[in-house]
Coordinates of C-alpha atoms in Angstrom, one line a residue:
X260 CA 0.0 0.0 0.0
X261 CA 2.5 2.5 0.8
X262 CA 4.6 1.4 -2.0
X263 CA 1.7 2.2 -4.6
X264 CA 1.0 5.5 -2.9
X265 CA 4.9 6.6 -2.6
X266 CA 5.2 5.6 -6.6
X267 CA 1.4 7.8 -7.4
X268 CA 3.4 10.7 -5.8
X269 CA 6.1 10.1 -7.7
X270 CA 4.0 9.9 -10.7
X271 CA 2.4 12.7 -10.0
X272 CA 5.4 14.8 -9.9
X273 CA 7.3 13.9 -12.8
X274 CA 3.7 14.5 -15.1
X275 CA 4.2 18.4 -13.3
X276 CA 7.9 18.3 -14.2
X277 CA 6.8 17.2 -17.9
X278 CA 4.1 20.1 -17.7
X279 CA 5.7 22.8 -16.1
X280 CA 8.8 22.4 -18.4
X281 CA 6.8 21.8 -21.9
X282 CA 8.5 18.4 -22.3
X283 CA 5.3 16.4 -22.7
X284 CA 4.8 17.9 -26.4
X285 CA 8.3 16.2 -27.1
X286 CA 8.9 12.5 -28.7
X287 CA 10.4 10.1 -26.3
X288 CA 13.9 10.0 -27.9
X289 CA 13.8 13.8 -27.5
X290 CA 12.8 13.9 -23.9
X291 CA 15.3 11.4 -23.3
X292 CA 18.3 13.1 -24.1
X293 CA 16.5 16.7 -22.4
X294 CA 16.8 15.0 -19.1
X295 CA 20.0 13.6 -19.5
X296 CA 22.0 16.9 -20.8
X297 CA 19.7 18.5 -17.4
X298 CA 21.2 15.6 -15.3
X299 CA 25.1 16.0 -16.8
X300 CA 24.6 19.4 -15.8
X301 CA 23.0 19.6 -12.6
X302 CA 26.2 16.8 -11.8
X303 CA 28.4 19.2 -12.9
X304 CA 27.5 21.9 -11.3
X305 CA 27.0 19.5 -7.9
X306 CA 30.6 18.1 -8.3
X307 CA 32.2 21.5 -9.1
X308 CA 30.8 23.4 -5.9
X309 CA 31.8 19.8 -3.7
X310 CA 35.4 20.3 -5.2
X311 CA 36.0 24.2 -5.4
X312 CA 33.9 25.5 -2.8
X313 CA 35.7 25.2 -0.2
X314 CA 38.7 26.1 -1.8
X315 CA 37.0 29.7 -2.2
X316 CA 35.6 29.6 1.5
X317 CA 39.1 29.6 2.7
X318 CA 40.0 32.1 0.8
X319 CA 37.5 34.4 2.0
X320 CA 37.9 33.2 5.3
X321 CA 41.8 34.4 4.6
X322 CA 41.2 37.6 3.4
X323 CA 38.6 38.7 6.0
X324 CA 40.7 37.5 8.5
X325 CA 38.3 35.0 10.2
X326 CA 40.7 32.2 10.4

């Protein structure tokens, strides 16, 4: 039961994600490869702040003198 209802929610949200983003007027092959250049980026993006944020926290914490 709560299996059924977690994967409605589920289902539910990714129909607004197709809505709210235009996707459902694309072909499947199309939608496809939208998703995965959104999820190469949003990896990306995720990976460079783990790697180079701190980096540029200390940095700032340097220059202000905090540390």
């Amino acid at each position: 039961m709560a299996f059924g209802d977690a994967w409605k929610q589920i289902s539910w949200f990714y129909y607004q994600y197709l809505l709210v983003t235009a996707l459902y007027m694309l072909e499947p092959w199309e939608r496809t490869v939208f998703n995965s250049l959104l999820v190469s980026v949003a990896a990306m993006a995720v990976y460079t702040g783990y790697v180079f944020m701190p980096q540029h926290i200390m940095a700032i914490l340097h220059y202000f003198e905090m540390l």
